Amino acid sequence: MLSDDHWPQEAPWDRAIVHWSGVPYQSQRLRGAGGPGCWKVLGPKRQLILKTQIPQRERIFYEQFAPRLRAQGILTPALYAFGTNPEWIILEWMRDSLSPVAWGRDSQVFFYLAKWHEVSPDILDGFDGGFHFQYPGLSQKAVISLLPKGAADKVLGLINRFHDEFTVILRAKTWVHGDTNPTNWLVNANKTPVLVDWSRYGQAHPAIDVAIFLPGLPTPRLINLAATRYVHMTSSPCIETQEEFAKHVALAKLWSVIDFLDMAWRHELSDAAQNAILILQRSLSDWIEAVFGI
């Protein structure tokens, strides 16, 4: 089999791959900010996605919870096979990505998120192994180490200024995906968005998912537009007025930036993330001034 980067030999998922795709003739590592462990496998029957080195919660999501979500019209990739020790899954492959012109703007995505946030907490059977969204003050070392002093001082000032608001955002309100960045949206054969990479789902404010869907450092106008579209589509009782929700989206975007810096500081990201770090170093201070007025 042709492989571009050290395909693991005699692995526990070999038989499952042959069963679902036939004897594969090519594999390709899919590189992202999160590092290795995701492969596209091509075989005579079909193409597959193999994910290895995953947290247990992601395998549990696809095994137990995804079928219940699909029954409510919330689509995720189909699970073909899975295993433990180590944790791995084999998923449906989807060819099409969300068009960049739809990033941060696609109405179907906001509708998907609204439906996902409105599901009953009981759908996950009280599962308590989700991702923990930590308070941004715990990432001060990363902020100071990776940002220019002016930008770092602004970020630390906002953490203190909006302590209560950050507490609201990170307090459990509903299930959130936690990594809804535009590259984690695919499009199925019916042109419907499908959310992938369910490794960071946990409980927090819905603003987390809306903010992370907005690419880069969004303008105040795009933040307000996203908040308006989401609020008009949701019936969740935990959503405030459009103005208050927009404020929470802005703070959630800042939280996601700080969380990203913390992962980079801990060397949990691949080299693909370095360009994003450079952009933040150049642009974060101006963005904070535009959005928060400081």
mmCIF file of C-alpha atoms in Angstrom:
data_model
loop_
_atom_site.group_PDB
_atom_site.id
_atom_site.type_symbol
_atom_site.label_atom_id
_atom_site.label_comp_id
_atom_site.label_asym_id
_atom_site.label_seq_id
_atom_site.Cartn_x
_atom_site.Cartn_y
_atom_site.Cartn_z
ATOM 1 C CA MET A 1 0.000 0.000 0.000
ATOM 2 C CA LEU A 2 1.225 3.495 -0.831
ATOM 3 C CA SER A 3 1.544 5.779 2.187
ATOM 4 C CA ASP A 4 2.894 9.274 2.486
ATOM 5 C CA ASP A 5 3.949 9.155 6.124
ATOM 6 C CA HIS A 6 4.668 6.072 8.245
ATOM 7 C CA TRP A 7 1.431 4.096 8.024
ATOM 8 C CA PRO A 8 1.258 1.934 11.189
ATOM 9 C CA GLN A 9 1.845 -1.726 10.458
ATOM 10 C CA GLU A 10 -0.015 -4.672 12.042
ATOM 11 C CA ALA A 11 -2.413 -2.334 13.794
ATOM 12 C CA PRO A 12 -5.635 -3.428 15.574
ATOM 13 C CA TRP A 13 -7.795 -1.662 12.971
ATOM 14 C CA ASP A 14 -6.393 -3.549 9.962
ATOM 15 C CA ARG A 15 -9.200 -6.114 9.718
ATOM 16 C CA ALA A 16 -11.901 -3.471 10.059
ATOM 17 C CA ILE A 17 -10.373 -1.415 7.255
ATOM 18 C CA VAL A 18 -10.232 -4.433 4.948
ATOM 19 C CA HIS A 19 -13.845 -5.300 5.823
ATOM 20 C CA TRP A 20 -15.173 -1.831 5.006
ATOM 21 C CA SER A 21 -12.893 -0.661 2.198
ATOM 22 C CA GLY A 22 -11.280 -3.826 0.832
ATOM 23 C CA VAL A 23 -7.518 -4.150 0.842
ATOM 24 C CA PRO A 24 -6.434 -0.497 0.829
ATOM 25 C CA TYR A 25 -4.091 0.695 -1.862
ATOM 26 C CA GLN A 26 -3.278 4.146 -0.494
ATOM 27 C CA SER A 27 -3.325 6.069 2.786
ATOM 28 C CA GLN A 28 -2.831 9.758 3.392
ATOM 29 C CA ARG A 29 -2.210 11.432 6.719
ATOM 30 C CA LEU A 30 -4.510 14.428 7.139
ATOM 31 C CA ARG A 31 -2.527 17.157 8.801
ATOM 32 C CA GLY A 32 -4.179 19.743 10.995
ATOM 33 C CA ALA A 33 -3.392 21.961 13.929
ATOM 34 C CA GLY A 34 -4.060 19.108 16.347
ATOM 35 C CA GLY A 35 -1.232 16.868 15.176
ATOM 36 C CA PRO A 36 -1.032 13.288 13.859
ATOM 37 C CA GLY A 37 -3.542 10.475 14.104
ATOM 38 C CA CYS A 38 -6.011 11.113 11.275
ATOM 39 C CA TRP A 39 -5.743 9.194 7.985
ATOM 40 C CA LYS A 40 -7.695 9.035 4.762
ATOM 41 C CA VAL A 41 -7.702 5.440 3.496
ATOM 42 C CA LEU A 42 -8.502 4.560 -0.125
ATOM 43 C CA GLY A 43 -9.702 1.072 -1.036
ATOM 44 C CA PRO A 44 -11.655 -0.653 -3.801
ATOM 45 C CA LYS A 45 -14.991 -0.512 -1.893
ATOM 46 C CA ARG A 46 -14.898 2.997 -0.449
ATOM 47 C CA GLN A 47 -12.769 5.676 1.126
ATOM 48 C CA LEU A 48 -12.607 5.912 4.920
ATOM 49 C CA ILE A 49 -11.307 8.090 7.700
ATOM 50 C CA LEU A 50 -9.197 6.391 10.370
ATOM 51 C CA LYS A 51 -8.608 8.304 13.593
ATOM 52 C CA THR A 52 -6.122 6.969 16.122
ATOM 53 C CA GLN A 53 -4.790 8.329 19.398
ATOM 54 C CA ILE A 54 -8.206 9.797 20.197
ATOM 55 C CA PRO A 55 -9.621 10.576 23.653
ATOM 56 C CA GLN A 56 -12.115 8.081 25.005
ATOM 57 C CA ARG A 57 -14.905 10.675 24.917
ATOM 58 C CA GLU A 58 -14.686 10.913 21.103
ATOM 59 C CA ARG A 59 -15.068 7.163 20.653
ATOM 60 C CA ILE A 60 -17.982 7.153 23.117
ATOM 61 C CA PHE A 61 -19.611 10.021 21.244
ATOM 62 C CA TYR A 62 -19.622 8.234 17.892
ATOM 63 C CA GLU A 63 -20.526 4.870 19.416
ATOM 64 C CA GLN A 64 -23.341 5.884 21.756
ATOM 65 C CA PHE A 65 -24.531 9.424 21.166
ATOM 66 C CA ALA A 66 -24.206 10.188 17.457
ATOM 67 C CA PRO A 67 -27.002 7.758 16.442
ATOM 68 C CA ARG A 68 -29.400 9.545 18.803
ATOM 69 C CA LEU A 69 -28.441 12.918 17.363
ATOM 70 C CA ARG A 70 -28.936 11.707 13.803
ATOM 71 C CA ALA A 71 -32.450 10.590 14.774
ATOM 72 C CA GLN A 72 -33.121 14.259 15.568
ATOM 73 C CA GLY A 73 -31.651 15.475 12.275
ATOM 74 C CA ILE A 74 -28.234 16.438 13.667
ATOM 75 C CA LEU A 75 -25.834 14.791 11.242
ATOM 76 C CA THR A 76 -22.392 13.419 12.045
ATOM 77 C CA PRO A 77 -20.144 11.052 10.064
ATOM 78 C CA ALA A 78 -21.242 7.414 10.235
ATOM 79 C CA LEU A 79 -19.178 5.159 12.507
ATOM 80 C CA TYR A 80 -18.000 1.963 10.774
ATOM 81 C CA ALA A 81 -15.768 0.441 13.448
ATOM 82 C CA PHE A 82 -13.989 1.267 16.685
ATOM 83 C CA GLY A 83 -11.608 -0.171 19.222
ATOM 84 C CA THR A 84 -9.989 0.512 22.563
ATOM 85 C CA ASN A 85 -6.494 0.272 24.052
ATOM 86 C CA PRO A 86 -5.615 2.371 22.124
ATOM 87 C CA GLU A 87 -8.786 4.244 21.254
ATOM 88 C CA TRP A 88 -9.514 4.378 17.503
ATOM 89 C CA ILE A 89 -12.463 4.854 15.168
ATOM 90 C CA ILE A 90 -13.176 4.375 11.462
ATOM 91 C CA LEU A 91 -15.602 6.910 10.004
ATOM 92 C CA GLU A 92 -17.438 7.759 6.827
ATOM 93 C CA TRP A 93 -15.413 9.912 4.444
ATOM 94 C CA MET A 94 -17.047 13.012 2.976
ATOM 95 C CA ARG A 95 -15.527 14.673 -0.056
ATOM 96 C CA ASP A 96 -16.756 18.264 0.146
ATOM 97 C CA SER A 97 -15.747 20.935 2.630
ATOM 98 C CA LEU A 98 -17.718 24.011 3.598
ATOM 99 C CA SER A 99 -16.972 26.735 1.076
ATOM 100 C CA PRO A 100 -14.771 29.547 2.453
ATOM 101 C CA VAL A 101 -17.372 32.086 1.340
ATOM 102 C CA ALA A 102 -19.738 30.480 3.876
ATOM 103 C CA TRP A 103 -17.305 30.599 6.791
ATOM 104 C CA GLY A 104 -18.938 32.422 9.670
ATOM 105 C CA ARG A 105 -22.053 33.154 7.607
ATOM 106 C CA ASP A 106 -23.764 29.906 6.565
ATOM 107 C CA SER A 107 -27.370 29.908 7.796
ATOM 108 C CA GLN A 108 -27.520 26.105 7.733
ATOM 109 C CA VAL A 109 -24.602 25.983 10.157
ATOM 110 C CA PHE A 110 -26.349 28.321 12.605
ATOM 111 C CA PHE A 111 -29.479 26.177 12.306
ATOM 112 C CA TYR A 112 -27.413 23.028 12.984
ATOM 113 C CA LEU A 113 -25.815 24.603 16.050
ATOM 114 C CA ALA A 114 -29.161 25.804 17.382
ATOM 115 C CA LYS A 115 -30.629 22.274 17.094
ATOM 116 C CA TRP A 116 -27.543 20.731 18.701
ATOM 117 C CA HIS A 117 -27.643 23.152 21.633
ATOM 118 C CA GLU A 118 -31.345 22.477 22.195
ATOM 119 C CA VAL A 119 -31.081 18.713 22.631
ATOM 120 C CA SER A 120 -32.005 17.416 26.035
ATOM 121 C CA PRO A 121 -29.035 16.893 28.355
ATOM 122 C CA ASP A 122 -30.402 13.392 28.912
ATOM 123 C CA ILE A 123 -29.462 12.430 25.352
ATOM 124 C CA LEU A 124 -25.928 11.868 26.632
ATOM 125 C CA ASP A 125 -27.124 9.833 29.633
ATOM 126 C CA GLY A 126 -25.534 12.153 32.157
ATOM 127 C CA PHE A 127 -22.094 11.433 30.674
ATOM 128 C CA ASP A 128 -19.551 13.456 32.673
ATOM 129 C CA GLY A 129 -16.391 12.722 30.694
ATOM 130 C CA GLY A 130 -16.637 15.698 28.356
ATOM 131 C CA PHE A 131 -13.944 18.291 27.692
ATOM 132 C CA HIS A 132 -13.342 20.761 30.526
ATOM 133 C CA PHE A 133 -13.365 24.398 29.441
ATOM 134 C CA GLN A 134 -10.908 26.099 31.770
ATOM 135 C CA TYR A 135 -11.036 29.700 32.941
ATOM 136 C CA PRO A 136 -8.721 31.857 30.767
ATOM 137 C CA GLY A 137 -6.815 33.177 33.779
ATOM 138 C CA LEU A 138 -5.143 29.773 34.018
ATOM 139 C CA SER A 139 -3.413 30.495 30.693
ATOM 140 C CA GLN A 140 -1.610 33.677 31.708
ATOM 141 C CA LYS A 141 1.847 32.160 31.191
ATOM 142 C CA ALA A 142 0.967 31.296 27.588
ATOM 143 C CA VAL A 143 -0.374 34.795 26.943
ATOM 144 C CA ILE A 144 2.743 36.447 28.334
ATOM 145 C CA SER A 145 5.122 34.060 26.572
ATOM 146 C CA LEU A 146 3.610 34.107 23.079
ATOM 147 C CA LEU A 147 2.250 37.643 22.631
ATOM 148 C CA PRO A 148 3.982 41.021 22.396
ATOM 149 C CA LYS A 149 3.782 42.923 25.672
ATOM 150 C CA GLY A 150 1.127 45.374 24.496
ATOM 151 C CA ALA A 151 -1.237 42.635 23.320
ATOM 152 C CA ALA A 152 -0.533 40.479 26.387
ATOM 153 C CA ASP A 153 -1.356 43.374 28.731
ATOM 154 C CA LYS A 154 -4.672 43.955 26.929
ATOM 155 C CA VAL A 155 -5.621 40.280 27.143
ATOM 156 C CA LEU A 156 -4.768 40.042 30.839
ATOM 157 C CA GLY A 157 -6.739 43.228 31.472
ATOM 158 C CA LEU A 158 -9.803 41.791 29.753
ATOM 159 C CA ILE A 159 -9.548 38.552 31.738
ATOM 160 C CA ASN A 160 -9.786 40.572 34.951
ATOM 161 C CA ARG A 161 -12.370 43.033 33.646
ATOM 162 C CA PHE A 162 -14.785 40.377 32.420
ATOM 163 C CA HIS A 163 -14.255 37.767 35.124
ATOM 164 C CA ASP A 164 -17.984 37.333 35.784
ATOM 165 C CA GLU A 165 -18.841 37.157 32.074
ATOM 166 C CA PHE A 166 -16.180 34.504 31.442
ATOM 167 C CA THR A 167 -17.646 32.537 34.340
ATOM 168 C CA VAL A 168 -21.069 32.667 32.646
ATOM 169 C CA ILE A 169 -19.628 31.500 29.309
ATOM 170 C CA LEU A 170 -17.784 28.553 30.827
ATOM 171 C CA ARG A 171 -20.552 27.491 33.198
ATOM 172 C CA ALA A 172 -22.482 24.415 32.056
ATOM 173 C CA LYS A 173 -25.624 25.454 30.176
ATOM 174 C CA THR A 174 -25.860 23.006 27.296
ATOM 175 C CA TRP A 175 -23.694 20.597 25.356
ATOM 176 C CA VAL A 176 -21.302 22.317 22.965
ATOM 177 C CA HIS A 177 -18.959 20.897 20.330
ATOM 178 C CA GLY A 178 -16.030 23.038 21.417
ATOM 179 C CA ASP A 179 -14.143 23.124 18.096
ATOM 180 C CA THR A 180 -16.572 24.359 15.458
ATOM 181 C CA ASN A 181 -13.896 26.103 13.374
ATOM 182 C CA PRO A 182 -14.853 26.279 9.668
ATOM 183 C CA THR A 183 -12.478 23.466 8.660
ATOM 184 C CA ASN A 184 -14.431 21.039 10.867
ATOM 185 C CA TRP A 185 -17.547 21.369 8.692
ATOM 186 C CA LEU A 186 -18.071 19.058 5.740
ATOM 187 C CA VAL A 187 -20.962 18.905 3.282
ATOM 188 C CA ASN A 188 -22.799 15.680 2.480
ATOM 189 C CA ALA A 189 -24.301 14.587 -0.840
ATOM 190 C CA ASN A 190 -27.473 16.560 -0.025
ATOM 191 C CA LYS A 191 -25.426 19.755 0.443
ATOM 192 C CA THR A 192 -26.142 19.708 4.175
ATOM 193 C CA PRO A 193 -23.392 20.771 6.621
ATOM 194 C CA VAL A 194 -22.044 18.016 8.850
ATOM 195 C CA LEU A 195 -19.930 18.734 11.916
ATOM 196 C CA VAL A 196 -16.867 16.512 12.489
ATOM 197 C CA ASP A 197 -14.024 16.123 15.016
ATOM 198 C CA TRP A 198 -16.028 15.587 18.194
ATOM 199 C CA SER A 199 -13.034 15.386 20.539
ATOM 200 C CA ARG A 200 -13.720 18.518 22.598
ATOM 201 C CA TYR A 201 -17.440 18.363 23.326
ATOM 202 C CA GLY A 202 -18.474 19.367 26.809
ATOM 203 C CA GLN A 203 -20.853 21.678 28.643
ATOM 204 C CA ALA A 204 -20.663 25.459 28.326
ATOM 205 C CA HIS A 205 -22.491 28.443 26.845
ATOM 206 C CA PRO A 206 -23.654 28.153 23.188
ATOM 207 C CA ALA A 207 -21.631 31.293 22.417
ATOM 208 C CA ILE A 208 -18.523 29.074 22.468
ATOM 209 C CA ASP A 209 -19.618 27.209 19.321
ATOM 210 C CA VAL A 210 -20.833 30.322 17.513
ATOM 211 C CA ALA A 211 -17.588 32.194 18.236
ATOM 212 C CA ILE A 212 -15.271 29.423 17.096
ATOM 213 C CA PHE A 213 -17.204 29.100 13.822
ATOM 214 C CA LEU A 214 -16.254 32.706 13.018
ATOM 215 C CA PRO A 215 -12.904 32.516 11.187
ATOM 216 C CA GLY A 216 -9.815 34.312 12.390
ATOM 217 C CA LEU A 217 -10.411 37.512 14.337
ATOM 218 C CA PRO A 218 -13.930 38.532 13.247
ATOM 219 C CA THR A 219 -14.982 42.143 12.914
ATOM 220 C CA PRO A 220 -17.628 43.577 15.262
ATOM 221 C CA ARG A 221 -20.023 43.558 12.307
ATOM 222 C CA LEU A 222 -19.540 39.822 11.693
ATOM 223 C CA ILE A 223 -19.918 39.079 15.414
ATOM 224 C CA ASN A 224 -23.220 40.969 15.520
ATOM 225 C CA LEU A 225 -24.424 39.329 12.306
ATOM 226 C CA ALA A 226 -23.665 35.848 13.650
ATOM 227 C CA ALA A 227 -25.360 36.606 16.966
ATOM 228 C CA THR A 228 -28.455 37.893 15.188
ATOM 229 C CA ARG A 229 -28.742 34.840 12.939
ATOM 230 C CA TYR A 230 -28.273 32.406 15.796
ATOM 231 C CA VAL A 231 -30.711 34.125 18.160
ATOM 232 C CA HIS A 232 -33.393 34.135 15.447
ATOM 233 C CA MET A 233 -32.990 30.369 14.985
ATOM 234 C CA THR A 234 -32.831 29.125 18.553
ATOM 235 C CA SER A 235 -35.573 28.536 21.078
ATOM 236 C CA SER A 236 -33.151 27.730 23.896
ATOM 237 C CA PRO A 237 -34.168 29.379 27.187
ATOM 238 C CA CYS A 238 -30.504 30.025 28.065
ATOM 239 C CA ILE A 239 -30.058 32.570 25.258
ATOM 240 C CA GLU A 240 -30.228 36.230 26.192
ATOM 241 C CA THR A 241 -31.046 39.235 24.024
ATOM 242 C CA GLN A 242 -29.220 39.579 20.726
ATOM 243 C CA GLU A 243 -27.035 42.363 22.176
ATOM 244 C CA GLU A 244 -26.036 40.320 25.230
ATOM 245 C CA PHE A 245 -25.417 37.217 23.146
ATOM 246 C CA ALA A 246 -23.157 39.195 20.776
ATOM 247 C CA LYS A 247 -21.117 40.310 23.791
ATOM 248 C CA HIS A 248 -20.783 36.709 24.899
ATOM 249 C CA VAL A 249 -19.749 35.644 21.373
ATOM 250 C CA ALA A 250 -16.986 38.277 21.402
ATOM 251 C CA LEU A 251 -15.743 37.094 24.785
ATOM 252 C CA ALA A 252 -16.001 33.461 23.683
ATOM 253 C CA LYS A 253 -13.825 34.265 20.650
ATOM 254 C CA LEU A 254 -11.263 35.845 22.975
ATOM 255 C CA TRP A 255 -11.454 32.751 25.175
ATOM 256 C CA SER A 256 -10.812 30.516 22.140
ATOM 257 C CA VAL A 257 -7.760 32.615 21.214
ATOM 258 C CA ILE A 258 -6.373 32.275 24.745
ATOM 259 C CA ASP A 259 -7.100 28.530 24.719
ATOM 260 C CA PHE A 260 -5.290 28.218 21.378
ATOM 261 C CA LEU A 261 -2.273 30.062 22.774
ATOM 262 C CA ASP A 262 -2.282 27.763 25.798
ATOM 263 C CA MET A 263 -2.233 24.647 23.595
ATOM 264 C CA ALA A 264 0.622 26.114 21.544
ATOM 265 C CA TRP A 265 2.566 26.965 24.705
ATOM 266 C CA ARG A 266 2.114 23.374 25.901
ATOM 267 C CA HIS A 267 3.351 22.064 22.513
ATOM 268 C CA GLU A 268 0.028 20.337 21.853
ATOM 269 C CA LEU A 269 -0.284 21.703 18.292
ATOM 270 C CA SER A 270 1.479 20.748 15.090
ATOM 271 C CA ASP A 271 3.666 23.004 12.980
ATOM 272 C CA ALA A 272 0.553 23.892 10.962
ATOM 273 C CA ALA A 273 -0.484 26.186 13.829
ATOM 274 C CA GLN A 274 2.593 28.402 13.687
ATOM 275 C CA ASN A 275 1.200 30.718 11.029
ATOM 276 C CA ALA A 276 -1.846 31.362 13.201
ATOM 277 C CA ILE A 277 0.426 32.304 16.101
ATOM 278 C CA LEU A 278 2.191 34.862 13.895
ATOM 279 C CA ILE A 279 -1.159 36.354 12.839
ATOM 280 C CA LEU A 280 -2.223 36.716 16.477
ATOM 281 C CA GLN A 281 1.063 38.358 17.376
ATOM 282 C CA ARG A 282 0.562 40.927 14.613
ATOM 283 C CA SER A 283 -3.179 41.534 14.793
ATOM 284 C CA LEU A 284 -4.626 40.667 18.210
ATOM 285 C CA SER A 285 -4.007 44.072 19.807
ATOM 286 C CA ASP A 286 -5.842 45.925 17.025
ATOM 287 C CA TRP A 287 -8.712 43.409 17.139
ATOM 288 C CA ILE A 288 -9.141 43.895 20.873
ATOM 289 C CA GLU A 289 -9.299 47.661 20.361
ATOM 290 C CA ALA A 290 -11.920 47.277 17.598
ATOM 291 C CA VAL A 291 -14.122 44.836 19.526
ATOM 292 C CA PHE A 292 -13.681 45.891 23.169
ATOM 293 C CA GLY A 293 -12.567 49.500 22.769
ATOM 294 C CA ILE A 294 -9.261 49.242 24.672
#
